[in-house]
């Protein structure tokens, strides 16, 4: 069991290395908006959801309420229920606690890599996910610590990285499935409309996320219903 765990960690090194620049940048930007190394580290180790963490930082910068932040994060993270199924279905005979631990460590990139390389043993997948998880958390703390020692002028000039990260995530999704373009366009249009009619930036983000996903789904149901 231990050998398989470390074997999984070794296989997870490529994902762990790939997470370094993203997590480092997140920690750096979190410091830039007033979140210290301890808090950003806790966020990465407890939440461990890159997209949500970027959104949370953005919403905190917009002075959003706790309810808005929790709801937006939940809407984004609910996708993991479906993403993790291909791995967890292969591990139905394992104990609930092992499957729970494994599910916590699974991410989009981890699941894709495991499926492509036929990694389904639960001890290997836990080791694999733990390696990526550890890299993400440590890289976040490193980014936060180094960011706090950099000149304010330099850190302020890197605010655009948040938008670059969102763009990267968006392009990554669209490259895998072009049908999501309609969802993206709907969300962008809704965001512009909501800001134009005078809603706050944080509320506009929250509503556009929810409605941007809901409207295409309702239209699809209506189409197939006919």
Tab-separated table of N, CA and C in Angstrom, residues 83-223:
chain	number	residue	atom	x	y	z
A	83	UNK	N	-16.773	15.350	-12.866
A	83	UNK	CA	-15.394	15.152	-13.312
A	83	UNK	C	-14.756	13.941	-12.639
A	84	UNK	N	-15.032	13.748	-11.352
A	84	UNK	CA	-14.388	12.674	-10.590
A	84	UNK	C	-15.005	11.296	-10.806
A	85	UNK	N	-16.174	11.240	-11.423
A	85	UNK	CA	-16.895	9.973	-11.561
A	85	UNK	C	-16.110	8.880	-12.286
A	86	UNK	N	-15.401	9.175	-13.402
A	86	UNK	CA	-14.676	8.099	-14.099
A	86	UNK	C	-13.665	7.379	-13.213
A	87	UNK	N	-13.056	8.105	-12.272
A	87	UNK	CA	-12.091	7.486	-11.361
A	87	UNK	C	-12.808	6.772	-10.219
A	88	UNK	N	-13.733	7.455	-9.580
A	88	UNK	CA	-14.403	6.896	-8.402
A	88	UNK	C	-15.255	5.672	-8.738
A	89	UNK	N	-15.795	5.611	-9.959
A	89	UNK	CA	-16.595	4.451	-10.367
A	89	UNK	C	-15.745	3.183	-10.410
A	90	UNK	N	-14.454	3.350	-10.702
A	90	UNK	CA	-13.535	2.208	-10.745
A	90	UNK	C	-13.105	1.763	-9.346
A	91	UNK	N	-13.483	2.534	-8.337
A	91	UNK	CA	-13.011	2.262	-6.975
A	91	UNK	C	-14.178	2.025	-6.009
A	92	UNK	N	-15.281	1.535	-6.536
A	92	UNK	CA	-16.492	1.344	-5.724
A	92	UNK	C	-16.306	0.325	-4.604
A	93	UNK	N	-15.368	-0.596	-4.761
A	93	UNK	CA	-15.155	-1.632	-3.752
A	93	UNK	C	-14.231	-1.181	-2.619
A	94	UNK	N	-13.665	0.005	-2.752
A	94	UNK	CA	-12.775	0.526	-1.712
A	94	UNK	C	-13.590	1.146	-0.573
A	95	UNK	N	-12.935	1.361	0.566
A	95	UNK	CA	-13.626	1.930	1.725
A	95	UNK	C	-14.042	3.375	1.454
A	96	UNK	N	-15.074	3.812	2.157
A	96	UNK	CA	-15.606	5.161	1.962
A	96	UNK	C	-14.574	6.223	2.309
A	97	UNK	N	-13.798	6.003	3.364
A	97	UNK	CA	-12.819	6.999	3.788
A	97	UNK	C	-11.724	7.168	2.741
A	98	UNK	N	-11.292	6.060	2.123
A	98	UNK	CA	-10.276	6.145	1.069
A	98	UNK	C	-10.821	6.899	-0.141
A	99	UNK	N	-12.054	6.615	-0.496
A	99	UNK	CA	-12.657	7.283	-1.648
A	99	UNK	C	-12.870	8.765	-1.364
A	100	UNK	N	-13.199	9.087	-0.133
A	100	UNK	CA	-13.384	10.491	0.249
A	100	UNK	C	-12.063	11.253	0.142
A	101	UNK	N	-10.990	10.657	0.673
A	101	UNK	CA	-9.665	11.290	0.592
A	101	UNK	C	-9.246	11.452	-0.859
A	102	UNK	N	-9.467	10.412	-1.642
A	102	UNK	CA	-9.106	10.451	-3.055
A	102	UNK	C	-9.869	11.544	-3.794
A	103	UNK	N	-11.168	11.658	-3.516
A	103	UNK	CA	-11.999	12.663	-4.187
A	103	UNK	C	-11.518	14.077	-3.878
A	104	UNK	N	-11.041	14.294	-2.650
A	104	UNK	CA	-10.547	15.628	-2.282
A	104	UNK	C	-9.335	16.021	-3.118
A	105	UNK	N	-8.464	15.067	-3.409
A	105	UNK	CA	-7.232	15.366	-4.136
A	105	UNK	C	-7.426	15.442	-5.651
A	106	UNK	N	-8.536	14.918	-6.161
A	106	UNK	CA	-8.736	14.882	-7.611
A	106	UNK	C	-9.045	16.266	-8.177
A	107	UNK	N	-8.427	16.575	-9.303
A	107	UNK	CA	-8.685	17.819	-10.034
A	107	UNK	C	-8.886	17.484	-11.507
A	108	UNK	N	-9.244	18.491	-12.292
A	108	UNK	CA	-9.443	18.278	-13.727
A	108	UNK	C	-8.217	17.630	-14.357
A	109	UNK	N	-7.048	18.241	-14.080
A	109	UNK	CA	-5.806	17.784	-14.699
A	109	UNK	C	-5.425	16.386	-14.218
A	110	UNK	N	-5.613	16.138	-12.922
A	110	UNK	CA	-5.287	14.821	-12.363
A	110	UNK	C	-6.141	13.727	-12.994
A	111	UNK	N	-7.433	13.965	-13.078
A	111	UNK	CA	-8.347	12.973	-13.646
A	111	UNK	C	-7.995	12.691	-15.103
A	112	UNK	N	-7.741	13.738	-15.878
A	112	UNK	CA	-7.384	13.566	-17.294
A	112	UNK	C	-6.120	12.729	-17.436
A	113	UNK	N	-5.101	13.044	-16.638
A	113	UNK	CA	-3.827	12.320	-16.703
A	113	UNK	C	-4.009	10.865	-16.278
A	114	UNK	N	-4.781	10.634	-15.227
A	114	UNK	CA	-5.001	9.268	-14.739
A	114	UNK	C	-5.711	8.415	-15.777
A	115	UNK	N	-6.718	8.980	-16.419
A	115	UNK	CA	-7.473	8.229	-17.429
A	115	UNK	C	-6.590	7.910	-18.629
A	116	UNK	N	-5.816	8.891	-19.081
A	116	UNK	CA	-4.941	8.687	-20.237
A	116	UNK	C	-3.866	7.646	-19.966
A	117	UNK	N	-3.439	7.541	-18.704
A	117	UNK	CA	-2.353	6.614	-18.350
A	117	UNK	C	-2.831	5.404	-17.543
A	118	UNK	N	-4.153	5.201	-17.513
A	118	UNK	CA	-4.748	4.033	-16.845
A	118	UNK	C	-4.289	3.881	-15.391
A	119	UNK	N	-4.358	4.956	-14.646
A	119	UNK	CA	-4.011	4.931	-13.221
A	119	UNK	C	-5.317	4.908	-12.424
A	120	UNK	N	-5.678	3.723	-11.921
A	120	UNK	CA	-6.953	3.585	-11.217
A	120	UNK	C	-6.820	3.000	-9.811
A	121	UNK	N	-5.681	2.409	-9.488
A	121	UNK	CA	-5.493	1.882	-8.137
A	121	UNK	C	-5.624	3.023	-7.131
A	122	UNK	N	-6.447	2.845	-6.114
A	122	UNK	CA	-6.777	3.958	-5.222
A	122	UNK	C	-5.571	4.472	-4.435
A	123	UNK	N	-4.642	3.590	-4.109
A	123	UNK	CA	-3.456	4.040	-3.385
A	123	UNK	C	-2.553	4.882	-4.289
A	124	UNK	N	-2.493	4.507	-5.565
A	124	UNK	CA	-1.724	5.295	-6.532
A	124	UNK	C	-2.396	6.632	-6.808
A	125	UNK	N	-3.717	6.615	-6.943
A	125	UNK	CA	-4.409	7.876	-7.245
A	125	UNK	C	-4.347	8.841	-6.061
A	126	UNK	N	-4.376	8.303	-4.839
A	126	UNK	CA	-4.230	9.170	-3.664
A	126	UNK	C	-2.829	9.771	-3.629
A	127	UNK	N	-1.809	8.941	-3.887
A	127	UNK	CA	-0.438	9.446	-3.929
A	127	UNK	C	-0.245	10.464	-5.034
A	128	UNK	N	-0.829	10.186	-6.190
A	128	UNK	CA	-0.763	11.095	-7.333
A	128	UNK	C	-1.367	12.449	-6.967
A	129	UNK	N	-2.583	12.403	-6.434
A	129	UNK	CA	-3.277	13.642	-6.079
A	129	UNK	C	-2.595	14.396	-4.960
A	130	UNK	N	-2.027	13.654	-3.993
A	130	UNK	CA	-1.346	14.302	-2.869
A	130	UNK	C	-0.120	15.072	-3.339
A	131	UNK	N	0.591	14.531	-4.313
A	131	UNK	CA	1.766	15.211	-4.866
A	131	UNK	C	1.368	16.546	-5.491
A	132	UNK	N	0.301	16.531	-6.298
A	132	UNK	CA	-0.181	17.766	-6.927
A	132	UNK	C	-0.680	18.749	-5.872
A	133	UNK	N	-1.383	18.227	-4.877
A	133	UNK	CA	-1.927	19.040	-3.782
A	133	UNK	C	-0.819	19.728	-2.994
A	134	UNK	N	0.210	18.968	-2.656
A	134	UNK	CA	1.333	19.510	-1.889
A	134	UNK	C	2.046	20.604	-2.676
A	135	UNK	N	2.254	20.349	-3.962
A	135	UNK	CA	2.909	21.340	-4.820
A	135	UNK	C	2.096	22.623	-4.897
A	136	UNK	N	0.788	22.486	-5.028
A	136	UNK	CA	-0.083	23.656	-5.147
A	136	UNK	C	-0.034	24.504	-3.882
A	137	UNK	N	-0.127	23.853	-2.723
A	137	UNK	CA	-0.121	24.590	-1.459
A	137	UNK	C	1.201	25.273	-1.177
A	138	UNK	N	2.303	24.543	-1.355
A	138	UNK	CA	3.632	25.110	-1.091
A	138	UNK	C	3.942	26.244	-2.062
A	139	UNK	N	3.584	26.061	-3.327
A	139	UNK	CA	3.834	27.098	-4.336
A	139	UNK	C	3.054	28.371	-4.028
A	140	UNK	N	1.836	28.210	-3.505
A	140	UNK	CA	1.034	29.376	-3.111
A	140	UNK	C	1.733	30.165	-2.011
A	141	UNK	N	2.223	29.456	-1.002
A	141	UNK	CA	2.911	30.117	0.111
A	141	UNK	C	4.181	30.813	-0.366
A	142	UNK	N	4.933	30.154	-1.239
A	142	UNK	CA	6.150	30.764	-1.782
A	142	UNK	C	5.822	32.048	-2.537
A	143	UNK	N	4.769	31.997	-3.351
A	143	UNK	CA	4.355	33.190	-4.091
A	143	UNK	C	3.936	34.313	-3.168
A	144	UNK	N	3.260	33.963	-2.084
A	144	UNK	CA	2.816	34.977	-1.120
A	144	UNK	C	3.998	35.616	-0.399
A	145	UNK	N	4.954	34.793	0.025
A	145	UNK	CA	6.111	35.308	0.767
A	145	UNK	C	6.980	36.194	-0.115
A	146	UNK	N	7.290	35.719	-1.304
A	146	UNK	CA	8.124	36.514	-2.209
A	146	UNK	C	7.396	37.771	-2.656
A	147	UNK	N	6.072	37.653	-2.837
A	147	UNK	CA	5.291	38.812	-3.264
A	147	UNK	C	5.296	39.926	-2.243
A	148	UNK	N	5.342	39.566	-0.957
A	148	UNK	CA	5.317	40.585	0.095
A	148	UNK	C	6.609	41.388	0.167
A	149	UNK	N	7.684	40.880	-0.438
A	149	UNK	CA	8.967	41.585	-0.408
A	149	UNK	C	9.252	42.353	-1.698
A	150	UNK	N	8.360	42.251	-2.657
A	150	UNK	CA	8.576	42.941	-3.926
A	150	UNK	C	8.056	44.369	-3.865
A	151	UNK	N	8.646	45.281	-4.625
A	151	UNK	CA	8.227	46.688	-4.625
A	151	UNK	C	6.759	46.835	-5.004
A	152	UNK	N	6.000	47.706	-4.325
A	152	UNK	CA	4.568	47.905	-4.616
A	152	UNK	C	4.297	48.232	-6.081
A	153	UNK	N	5.173	49.042	-6.681
A	153	UNK	CA	4.969	49.424	-8.076
A	153	UNK	C	5.000	48.199	-8.981
A	154	UNK	N	5.892	47.256	-8.654
A	154	UNK	CA	6.022	46.053	-9.462
A	154	UNK	C	4.818	45.140	-9.279
A	155	UNK	N	4.378	44.971	-8.025
A	155	UNK	CA	3.233	44.095	-7.768
A	155	UNK	C	1.949	44.656	-8.362
A	156	UNK	N	1.796	45.976	-8.309
A	156	UNK	CA	0.592	46.597	-8.873
A	156	UNK	C	0.540	46.428	-10.386
A	157	UNK	N	1.704	46.379	-11.007
A	157	UNK	CA	1.743	46.243	-12.464
A	157	UNK	C	1.354	44.842	-12.916
A	158	UNK	N	1.268	43.893	-11.966
A	158	UNK	CA	0.951	42.517	-12.322
A	158	UNK	C	-0.500	42.139	-12.047
A	159	UNK	N	-1.342	43.133	-11.805
A	159	UNK	CA	-2.767	42.853	-11.594
A	159	UNK	C	-3.402	42.158	-12.792
A	160	UNK	N	-2.827	42.408	-13.971
A	160	UNK	CA	-3.394	41.821	-15.188
A	160	UNK	C	-3.271	40.302	-15.191
A	161	UNK	N	-2.425	39.739	-14.325
A	161	UNK	CA	-2.235	38.293	-14.312
A	161	UNK	C	-3.535	37.571	-13.967
A	162	UNK	N	-4.348	38.175	-13.102
A	162	UNK	CA	-5.651	37.575	-12.789
A	162	UNK	C	-6.465	37.346	-14.054
A	163	UNK	N	-6.493	38.362	-14.899
A	163	UNK	CA	-7.254	38.247	-16.142
A	163	UNK	C	-6.594	37.244	-17.090
A	164	UNK	N	-5.267	37.193	-17.070
A	164	UNK	CA	-4.553	36.231	-17.910
A	164	UNK	C	-4.866	34.800	-17.477
A	165	UNK	N	-4.969	34.585	-16.154
A	165	UNK	CA	-5.298	33.260	-15.636
A	165	UNK	C	-6.706	32.857	-16.065
A	166	UNK	N	-7.652	33.773	-15.929
A	166	UNK	CA	-9.016	33.489	-16.366
A	166	UNK	C	-9.057	33.164	-17.860
A	167	UNK	N	-8.293	33.923	-18.656
A	167	UNK	CA	-8.266	33.691	-20.097
A	167	UNK	C	-7.680	32.323	-20.413
A	168	UNK	N	-6.618	31.961	-19.701
A	168	UNK	CA	-6.000	30.647	-19.899
A	168	UNK	C	-6.996	29.529	-19.596
A	169	UNK	N	-7.698	29.647	-18.466
A	169	UNK	CA	-8.682	28.632	-18.086
A	169	UNK	C	-9.812	28.547	-19.104
A	170	UNK	N	-10.225	29.709	-19.598
A	170	UNK	CA	-11.301	29.757	-20.585
A	170	UNK	C	-10.884	29.075	-21.879
A	171	UNK	N	-9.702	29.414	-22.377
A	171	UNK	CA	-9.202	28.827	-23.624
A	171	UNK	C	-9.027	27.322	-23.471
A	172	UNK	N	-8.550	26.896	-22.306
A	172	UNK	CA	-8.353	25.469	-22.041
A	172	UNK	C	-9.671	24.706	-22.149
A	173	UNK	N	-10.731	25.270	-21.589
A	173	UNK	CA	-12.046	24.624	-21.646
A	173	UNK	C	-12.571	24.595	-23.079
A	174	UNK	N	-12.444	25.726	-23.787
A	174	UNK	CA	-12.978	25.820	-25.145
A	174	UNK	C	-12.243	24.905	-26.115
A	175	UNK	N	-10.953	24.704	-25.887
A	175	UNK	CA	-10.185	23.809	-26.756
A	175	UNK	C	-10.643	22.367	-26.594
A	176	UNK	N	-11.090	22.021	-25.393
A	176	UNK	CA	-11.570	20.661	-25.145
A	176	UNK	C	-12.996	20.451	-25.634
A	177	UNK	N	-13.784	21.525	-25.642
A	177	UNK	CA	-15.174	21.389	-26.060
A	177	UNK	C	-15.701	22.729	-26.573
A	178	UNK	N	-15.793	22.860	-27.877
A	178	UNK	CA	-16.183	24.132	-28.492
A	178	UNK	C	-17.640	24.508	-28.233
A	179	UNK	N	-18.461	23.547	-27.805
A	179	UNK	CA	-19.880	23.859	-27.590
A	179	UNK	C	-20.071	24.834	-26.429
A	180	UNK	N	-19.038	24.994	-25.598
A	180	UNK	CA	-19.144	25.914	-24.465
A	180	UNK	C	-19.006	27.376	-24.882
A	181	UNK	N	-18.707	27.616	-26.155
A	181	UNK	CA	-18.593	28.995	-26.633
A	181	UNK	C	-19.896	29.749	-26.389
A	182	UNK	N	-21.029	29.076	-26.608
A	182	UNK	CA	-22.328	29.720	-26.403
A	182	UNK	C	-22.504	30.119	-24.941
A	183	UNK	N	-22.066	29.257	-24.030
A	183	UNK	CA	-22.153	29.556	-22.597
A	183	UNK	C	-21.299	30.775	-22.265
A	184	UNK	N	-20.092	30.805	-22.819
A	184	UNK	CA	-19.164	31.917	-22.561
A	184	UNK	C	-19.730	33.229	-23.089
A	185	UNK	N	-20.228	33.205	-24.325
A	185	UNK	CA	-20.784	34.423	-24.922
A	185	UNK	C	-22.008	34.907	-24.141
A	186	UNK	N	-22.845	33.970	-23.718
A	186	UNK	CA	-24.021	34.332	-22.920
A	186	UNK	C	-23.608	35.007	-21.618
A	187	UNK	N	-22.592	34.445	-20.959
A	187	UNK	CA	-22.106	34.998	-19.692
A	187	UNK	C	-21.530	36.396	-19.876
A	188	UNK	N	-20.750	36.586	-20.937
A	188	UNK	CA	-20.141	37.898	-21.208
A	188	UNK	C	-21.209	38.951	-21.470
A	189	UNK	N	-22.192	38.596	-22.300
A	189	UNK	CA	-23.269	39.534	-22.632
A	189	UNK	C	-24.069	39.899	-21.380
A	190	UNK	N	-24.381	38.898	-20.565
A	190	UNK	CA	-25.126	39.149	-19.325
A	190	UNK	C	-24.343	40.050	-18.381
A	191	UNK	N	-23.041	39.804	-18.271
A	191	UNK	CA	-22.193	40.625	-17.392
A	191	UNK	C	-22.231	42.081	-17.839
A	192	UNK	N	-22.114	42.319	-19.139
A	192	UNK	CA	-22.146	43.689	-19.674
A	192	UNK	C	-23.490	44.357	-19.398
A	193	UNK	N	-24.577	43.598	-19.589
A	193	UNK	CA	-25.920	44.145	-19.361
A	193	UNK	C	-26.118	44.494	-17.891
A	194	UNK	N	-25.709	43.597	-17.005
A	194	UNK	CA	-25.897	43.811	-15.565
A	194	UNK	C	-25.100	45.008	-15.056
A	195	UNK	N	-23.888	45.172	-15.569
A	195	UNK	CA	-23.081	46.341	-15.190
A	195	UNK	C	-23.708	47.615	-15.743
A	196	UNK	N	-24.218	47.529	-16.967
A	196	UNK	CA	-24.815	48.697	-17.628
A	196	UNK	C	-26.049	49.197	-16.881
A	197	UNK	N	-26.848	48.270	-16.322
A	197	UNK	CA	-28.074	48.691	-15.623
A	197	UNK	C	-27.795	49.141	-14.189
A	198	UNK	N	-26.532	49.066	-13.772
A	198	UNK	CA	-26.159	49.655	-12.490
A	198	UNK	C	-25.896	48.718	-11.335
A	199	UNK	N	-25.866	47.400	-11.579
A	199	UNK	CA	-25.560	46.472	-10.488
A	199	UNK	C	-24.080	46.546	-10.131
A	200	UNK	N	-23.751	46.201	-8.897
A	200	UNK	CA	-22.353	46.227	-8.465
A	200	UNK	C	-21.551	45.186	-9.237
A	201	UNK	N	-20.242	45.388	-9.288
A	201	UNK	CA	-19.375	44.480	-10.044
A	201	UNK	C	-19.446	43.058	-9.497
A	202	UNK	N	-19.433	42.919	-8.154
A	202	UNK	CA	-19.451	41.581	-7.556
A	202	UNK	C	-20.769	40.859	-7.826
A	203	UNK	N	-21.893	41.572	-7.707
A	203	UNK	CA	-23.198	40.967	-7.963
A	203	UNK	C	-23.350	40.623	-9.440
A	204	UNK	N	-22.807	41.457	-10.300
A	204	UNK	CA	-22.852	41.191	-11.743
A	204	UNK	C	-22.095	39.918	-12.085
A	205	UNK	N	-20.931	39.733	-11.455
A	205	UNK	CA	-20.141	38.523	-11.681
A	205	UNK	C	-20.918	37.293	-11.237
A	206	UNK	N	-21.498	37.366	-10.047
A	206	UNK	CA	-22.231	36.230	-9.489
A	206	UNK	C	-23.423	35.851	-10.360
A	207	UNK	N	-24.251	36.840	-10.716
A	207	UNK	CA	-25.453	36.567	-11.512
A	207	UNK	C	-25.105	36.085	-12.917
A	208	UNK	N	-24.059	36.654	-13.513
A	208	UNK	CA	-23.680	36.244	-14.867
A	208	UNK	C	-23.165	34.805	-14.876
A	209	UNK	N	-22.483	34.385	-13.802
A	209	UNK	CA	-22.011	33.001	-13.699
A	209	UNK	C	-23.194	32.041	-13.633
A	210	UNK	N	-24.162	32.367	-12.781
A	210	UNK	CA	-25.322	31.484	-12.596
A	210	UNK	C	-26.205	31.460	-13.840
A	211	UNK	N	-26.576	32.648	-14.319
A	211	UNK	CA	-27.476	32.734	-15.477
A	211	UNK	C	-26.793	32.275	-16.758
A	212	UNK	N	-25.490	32.538	-16.867
A	212	UNK	CA	-24.751	32.128	-18.060
A	212	UNK	C	-24.745	30.625	-18.248
A	213	UNK	N	-24.784	29.880	-17.149
A	213	UNK	CA	-24.849	28.420	-17.231
A	213	UNK	C	-26.290	27.924	-17.320
A	214	UNK	N	-27.211	28.638	-16.665
A	214	UNK	CA	-28.602	28.191	-16.588
A	214	UNK	C	-29.367	28.409	-17.889
A	215	UNK	N	-29.192	29.568	-18.519
A	215	UNK	CA	-29.948	29.894	-19.735
A	215	UNK	C	-29.680	28.904	-20.871
A	216	UNK	N	-28.405	28.608	-21.215
A	216	UNK	CA	-28.170	27.610	-22.268
A	216	UNK	C	-28.749	26.245	-21.922
A	217	UNK	N	-28.724	25.879	-20.635
A	217	UNK	CA	-29.283	24.594	-20.216
A	217	UNK	C	-30.787	24.555	-20.438
A	218	UNK	N	-31.482	25.646	-20.084
A	218	UNK	CA	-32.930	25.712	-20.277
A	218	UNK	C	-33.294	25.707	-21.758
A	219	UNK	N	-32.495	26.418	-22.556
A	219	UNK	CA	-32.735	26.440	-24.000
A	219	UNK	C	-32.540	25.057	-24.607
A	220	UNK	N	-31.543	24.334	-24.113
A	220	UNK	CA	-31.284	22.982	-24.603
A	220	UNK	C	-32.438	22.052	-24.255
A	221	UNK	N	-32.940	22.172	-23.020
A	221	UNK	CA	-34.068	21.344	-22.592
A	221	UNK	C	-35.308	21.650	-23.425
A	222	UNK	N	-35.523	22.942	-23.709
A	222	UNK	CA	-36.676	23.351	-24.506
A	222	UNK	C	-36.567	22.814	-25.926
A	223	UNK	N	-35.347	22.860	-26.463
A	223	UNK	CA	-35.114	22.402	-27.837
A	223	UNK	C	-35.392	20.908	-27.971
